[in-house]
Structure formats: structure tokens, C-alpha cells
Amino acid sequence: DAKTTQPPSMDCAEGRAANLPCNHSTISGNEYVYWYRQIHSQGPQYIIHGLKNNETNEMASLIITEDRKSSTLILPHATLRDTAVYYCIVRVLNQAGTALIFGKGTTLSVSS
Amino acid sequence: DVKVTQSSRYLVKRTGEKVFLECVQDMDHENMFWYRQDPGLGLRLIYFSYDVKMKEKGDIPEGYSVSREKKERFSLILESASTNQTSMYLCASTTAVYNSPLHFGNGTRLTVT
């Protein structure tokens, strides 16, 4: 089972910040939080990941709470092309390798 | 940029046929993965491989097998396709570094009739 909880859908006006929440209350100390998004008919696209500290790259910012039980992905100026399903994932380390366990994600709809 | 290429974008096969889905990555990644994606169920891991000739079952391996003869290529095999294997199939790859991100192909939409 996925170890994260996300709202099923969110709306955002174009040009505004989109803040996507994720709960991961059972996260372990060495597990990273990853964010991916999937635009219709394409494969998932990596956005950002973090362990404890807040992270920022050219696509987004990731804010992780101090207790690491939740995080927020921030798209600072959402555009119509950011309409997608966003997945928050805790990285599970298998015995022989690593795999991502995807939940159902949040469908973000950006409108003008 | 990392490129993960899946050989077919759309595929239509008949029940009982043997089906090969091919995936190639160009970044010398050690780990490769096969997922299927269905509406309402999200992405589910079928098999993954962390080295040539090595494979591990994911959450839903039944009805599938895989082959990794070369590092850059990971094949998913449906020995005898069934209608419940109609789905979007996604291949991904990553390095052996623990926190490296997965890179996905654009998927193969398989329809079994």
C-alpha cells in the first residue's frame, strides 16, 4: 500500500501558486519524499525530492515539516501546462533494489 | 537528458498471443522497472531488475515474465495475453544510487481483444 495520503483533486488559477499537500505520517528516518507528475498520455515526470530540508529547483519547491509527517509541493506560478496528476511518494528500499510505490495522486486543474 | 524508449506507443493483440514489450534506456542505469497503470488503481509494479539477468517480482507479477539480457534493455513478456491485461504499461530506469529519481518512458497502451 502507498504510504502517502493526498487530496484527490485541487483547482488553481493560472499565475497563482499551487500548494499540493501530502501526508506521510509513517515515514521512516531514511526514507525520501518524491514528487512526480503525469500529464495525460505521458509517463510520470520527476519533479523534486527531499529528506529533511526544504528543496527548490527550476520546477518547484518542496517544504517538509520538521517532524517529516507531511510535505507540500509548491508550484510558484501555475500555468495551464501544469494541469496534471501529482504523485507524492515515499521511497521504499526493497531487499534487492529500490522501487516507487505510487498512490492515486492529486489531480491539479489550472484554469485561466 | 535521460531517455527511456518504449518500442510501441499502441499495441493491439489477441487473447492467447505471446506479447513482448520492449524498453531501452540510454543512461547506463542499473535498475529498470515495469509498471502497469489502470484507471482508479494508479501505477502498480509488475517486475524490476537491478542488474543484467537479475529480476525481482513486484506487486502484480502473475501472468508476466521479464528478460534483461543487456543492461540497457528490459523486456516484459505476456506469455498468453488475456483481456484483463489490457492496460497502459510504463517502463522506468534509475541508477543504483539510493535516492536517484526514476525516469519513465511514455508508455505502451496495450489492448487485448
Coordinates of C-alpha atoms in Angstrom, one line a residue:
Chain A
D1 CA 0.0 0.0 0.0
A2 CA 1.1 3.5 -0.7
K3 CA 2.4 5.3 2.4
T4 CA 1.0 8.7 1.5
T5 CA -2.3 10.5 1.5
Q6 CA -3.2 13.2 -0.9
P7 CA -6.4 15.0 -1.7
P8 CA -7.9 13.6 -4.9
S9 CA -8.3 16.9 -6.7
M10 CA -7.4 20.6 -6.4
D11 CA -8.0 23.7 -8.5
C12 CA -5.7 26.6 -9.1
A13 CA -5.9 29.9 -11.1
E14 CA -3.3 30.5 -13.7
G15 CA -0.4 32.6 -12.4
R16 CA -1.2 31.8 -8.8
A17 CA 0.8 29.4 -6.5
A18 CA -0.4 25.9 -6.4
N19 CA 0.2 24.2 -3.0
L20 CA -0.2 20.5 -3.0
P21 CA -0.3 18.8 0.4
C22 CA 0.8 15.2 1.2
N23 CA 0.6 13.3 4.5
H24 CA 3.2 10.6 5.2
S25 CA 2.9 10.0 8.9
T26 CA 4.6 6.6 8.9
I27 CA 7.7 7.7 7.1
S28 CA 11.0 6.3 8.3
G29 CA 14.1 8.2 9.1
N30 CA 15.9 7.3 6.0
E31 CA 13.1 7.5 3.5
Y32 CA 12.9 10.3 1.0
V33 CA 9.8 12.1 -0.2
Y34 CA 9.5 12.2 -4.0
W35 CA 7.1 14.2 -6.2
Y36 CA 6.2 13.2 -9.7
R37 CA 3.5 14.4 -12.1
Q38 CA 1.8 12.8 -15.0
I39 CA 0.3 14.7 -17.9
H40 CA -2.3 12.9 -19.8
S41 CA -1.0 10.2 -22.2
Q42 CA 2.6 10.6 -21.0
G43 CA 4.8 8.8 -18.5
P44 CA 5.3 10.2 -15.0
Q45 CA 7.8 13.1 -14.8
Y46 CA 10.2 13.6 -11.9
I47 CA 9.8 16.9 -10.1
I48 CA 11.7 17.0 -6.9
H49 CA 12.7 15.0 -3.8
G50 CA 13.9 15.7 -0.3
L51 CA 14.8 14.1 3.0
K52 CA 14.5 16.7 5.8
N53 CA 15.4 20.1 4.4
N54 CA 13.3 22.2 2.1
E55 CA 14.3 21.9 -1.5
T56 CA 13.9 24.1 -4.6
N57 CA 14.6 23.5 -8.3
E58 CA 13.6 25.1 -11.5
M59 CA 10.2 23.4 -11.4
A60 CA 9.0 23.6 -7.8
S61 CA 9.7 23.9 -4.1
L62 CA 9.3 21.1 -1.6
I63 CA 8.5 22.0 2.0
I64 CA 8.9 19.2 4.6
T65 CA 7.6 19.7 8.1
E66 CA 10.0 19.3 10.9
D67 CA 8.5 16.1 12.1
R68 CA 8.6 14.9 8.5
K69 CA 5.0 13.6 8.7
S70 CA 3.8 15.9 5.9
S71 CA 5.1 17.9 3.0
T72 CA 3.8 20.5 0.4
L73 CA 4.8 20.8 -3.2
I74 CA 4.7 24.4 -4.4
L75 CA 4.4 25.4 -8.0
P76 CA 5.1 29.2 -7.6
H77 CA 3.3 30.4 -10.7
A78 CA 1.0 27.7 -12.1
T79 CA 0.3 27.6 -15.8
L80 CA -2.2 25.7 -17.9
R81 CA 0.5 23.2 -18.7
D82 CA 0.8 22.3 -15.1
T83 CA -2.6 20.6 -15.2
A84 CA -1.7 17.0 -14.3
V85 CA -1.9 14.3 -11.7
Y86 CA 0.7 14.9 -9.0
Y87 CA 2.0 12.0 -7.0
C88 CA 3.7 12.2 -3.6
I89 CA 5.8 9.1 -2.9
V90 CA 7.9 7.8 -0.1
R91 CA 10.8 5.8 -1.4
V92 CA 10.8 2.2 -0.3
L93 CA 14.1 0.4 -0.2
N94 CA 13.5 -3.3 -1.1
Q95 CA 15.9 -6.0 -0.2
A96 CA 17.3 -6.3 -3.6
G97 CA 16.7 -2.9 -5.2
T98 CA 14.5 0.1 -5.0
A99 CA 11.0 0.7 -6.2
L100 CA 8.5 3.6 -6.1
I101 CA 5.0 2.8 -4.8
F102 CA 2.5 5.1 -6.3
G103 CA -0.7 6.2 -4.7
K104 CA -3.6 7.7 -6.6
G105 CA -2.2 11.3 -6.6
T106 CA -3.9 14.7 -6.8
T107 CA -5.4 15.9 -10.0
L108 CA -4.5 19.6 -10.3
S109 CA -6.6 21.6 -12.7
V110 CA -5.2 25.0 -13.6
S111 CA -7.6 27.4 -15.2
S112 CA -7.4 30.8 -16.8
Chain B
D1 CA 18.8 14.1 -20.7
V2 CA 17.9 10.5 -19.8
K3 CA 15.9 8.8 -22.4
V4 CA 13.7 5.8 -21.8
T5 CA 12.2 4.5 -25.0
Q6 CA 9.4 2.0 -25.2
S7 CA 9.2 0.3 -28.6
S8 CA 5.5 0.8 -29.2
R9 CA 3.1 3.5 -28.3
Y10 CA 0.0 1.5 -29.1
L11 CA -0.4 -2.3 -29.5
V12 CA -3.4 -4.5 -30.2
K13 CA -3.1 -8.2 -29.6
R14 CA -5.5 -11.1 -29.5
T15 CA -6.2 -13.3 -26.5
G16 CA -3.7 -16.1 -26.2
E17 CA -0.9 -14.4 -28.1
K18 CA 2.6 -14.0 -26.7
V19 CA 3.4 -10.3 -26.4
F20 CA 6.7 -8.7 -26.0
L21 CA 7.0 -5.1 -24.7
E22 CA 10.5 -3.6 -25.1
C23 CA 12.2 -0.9 -23.2
V24 CA 15.6 0.7 -23.8
Q25 CA 17.4 3.3 -21.7
D26 CA 20.4 5.2 -22.8
M27 CA 22.0 6.3 -19.5
D28 CA 23.7 3.1 -18.3
H29 CA 21.2 2.7 -15.4
E30 CA 21.4 -0.3 -13.3
N31 CA 17.8 -0.5 -12.2
M32 CA 14.8 -0.9 -14.5
F33 CA 11.1 -1.3 -13.8
W34 CA 7.8 -2.3 -15.4
Y35 CA 4.6 -0.8 -14.1
R36 CA 1.0 -1.0 -15.3
Q37 CA -1.4 1.8 -14.9
D38 CA -5.2 1.4 -14.8
P39 CA -7.9 3.9 -14.1
G40 CA -8.7 4.0 -10.4
L41 CA -5.8 1.8 -9.5
G42 CA -2.9 4.0 -10.2
L43 CA 0.6 2.6 -11.0
R44 CA 1.3 -0.9 -9.9
L45 CA 4.8 -2.5 -10.0
I46 CA 5.0 -5.7 -12.0
Y47 CA 8.7 -6.6 -12.1
F48 CA 12.0 -4.8 -11.6
S49 CA 15.6 -5.6 -12.3
Y50 CA 18.7 -4.3 -10.6
D51 CA 21.3 -5.9 -12.8
V52 CA 21.6 -7.9 -16.0
K53 CA 19.9 -11.3 -15.7
M54 CA 18.5 -10.3 -12.3
K55 CA 14.8 -9.8 -11.7
E56 CA 12.5 -9.3 -8.7
K57 CA 8.7 -9.6 -8.5
G58 CA 6.7 -6.5 -7.8
D59 CA 3.2 -6.4 -6.5
I60 CA 1.4 -8.0 -9.5
P61 CA 3.8 -10.4 -11.4
E62 CA 1.2 -13.0 -12.2
G63 CA 0.8 -13.6 -15.9
Y64 CA 4.0 -11.7 -16.7
S65 CA 7.7 -12.5 -17.1
V66 CA 10.7 -10.3 -17.8
S67 CA 14.1 -10.6 -19.5
R68 CA 17.2 -8.5 -19.0
E69 CA 20.0 -9.8 -21.2
K70 CA 21.7 -6.5 -21.7
K71 CA 22.0 -3.6 -19.2
E72 CA 20.1 -1.1 -21.4
R73 CA 17.2 -3.3 -22.3
F74 CA 14.3 -4.7 -20.2
S75 CA 11.6 -6.7 -21.8
L76 CA 8.1 -7.5 -20.4
I77 CA 6.6 -10.7 -21.7
L78 CA 2.9 -11.7 -21.6
E79 CA 3.1 -15.5 -22.2
S80 CA -0.5 -15.8 -23.1
A81 CA -2.3 -12.4 -23.3
S82 CA -5.7 -12.1 -21.6
T83 CA -8.2 -9.3 -21.8
N84 CA -7.5 -8.3 -18.2
Q85 CA -4.0 -7.4 -19.3
T86 CA -5.4 -4.5 -21.3
S87 CA -3.6 -1.6 -19.8
M88 CA -1.0 1.2 -20.1
Y89 CA 2.5 -0.3 -19.5
L90 CA 5.2 2.0 -18.2
C91 CA 8.9 1.3 -18.1
A92 CA 11.3 3.2 -15.9
S93 CA 15.0 3.2 -15.0
T94 CA 17.3 4.7 -12.4
T95 CA 20.9 4.4 -11.1
A96 CA 21.9 2.2 -8.2
V97 CA 22.2 5.3 -6.0
Y98 CA 19.5 5.1 -3.4
N99 CA 17.9 8.4 -3.8
S100 CA 18.2 8.8 -7.5
P101 CA 14.9 9.6 -9.3
L102 CA 13.2 7.2 -11.7
H103 CA 12.9 8.2 -15.3
F104 CA 9.9 6.9 -17.2
G105 CA 9.1 6.2 -20.8
N106 CA 5.9 7.4 -22.4
G107 CA 4.2 4.1 -22.1
T108 CA 2.7 1.4 -24.3
R109 CA -1.1 1.2 -24.4
L110 CA -1.9 -2.5 -24.9
T111 CA -5.3 -3.7 -25.9
V112 CA -6.0 -7.4 -25.8
T113 CA -9.1 -8.4 -27.7

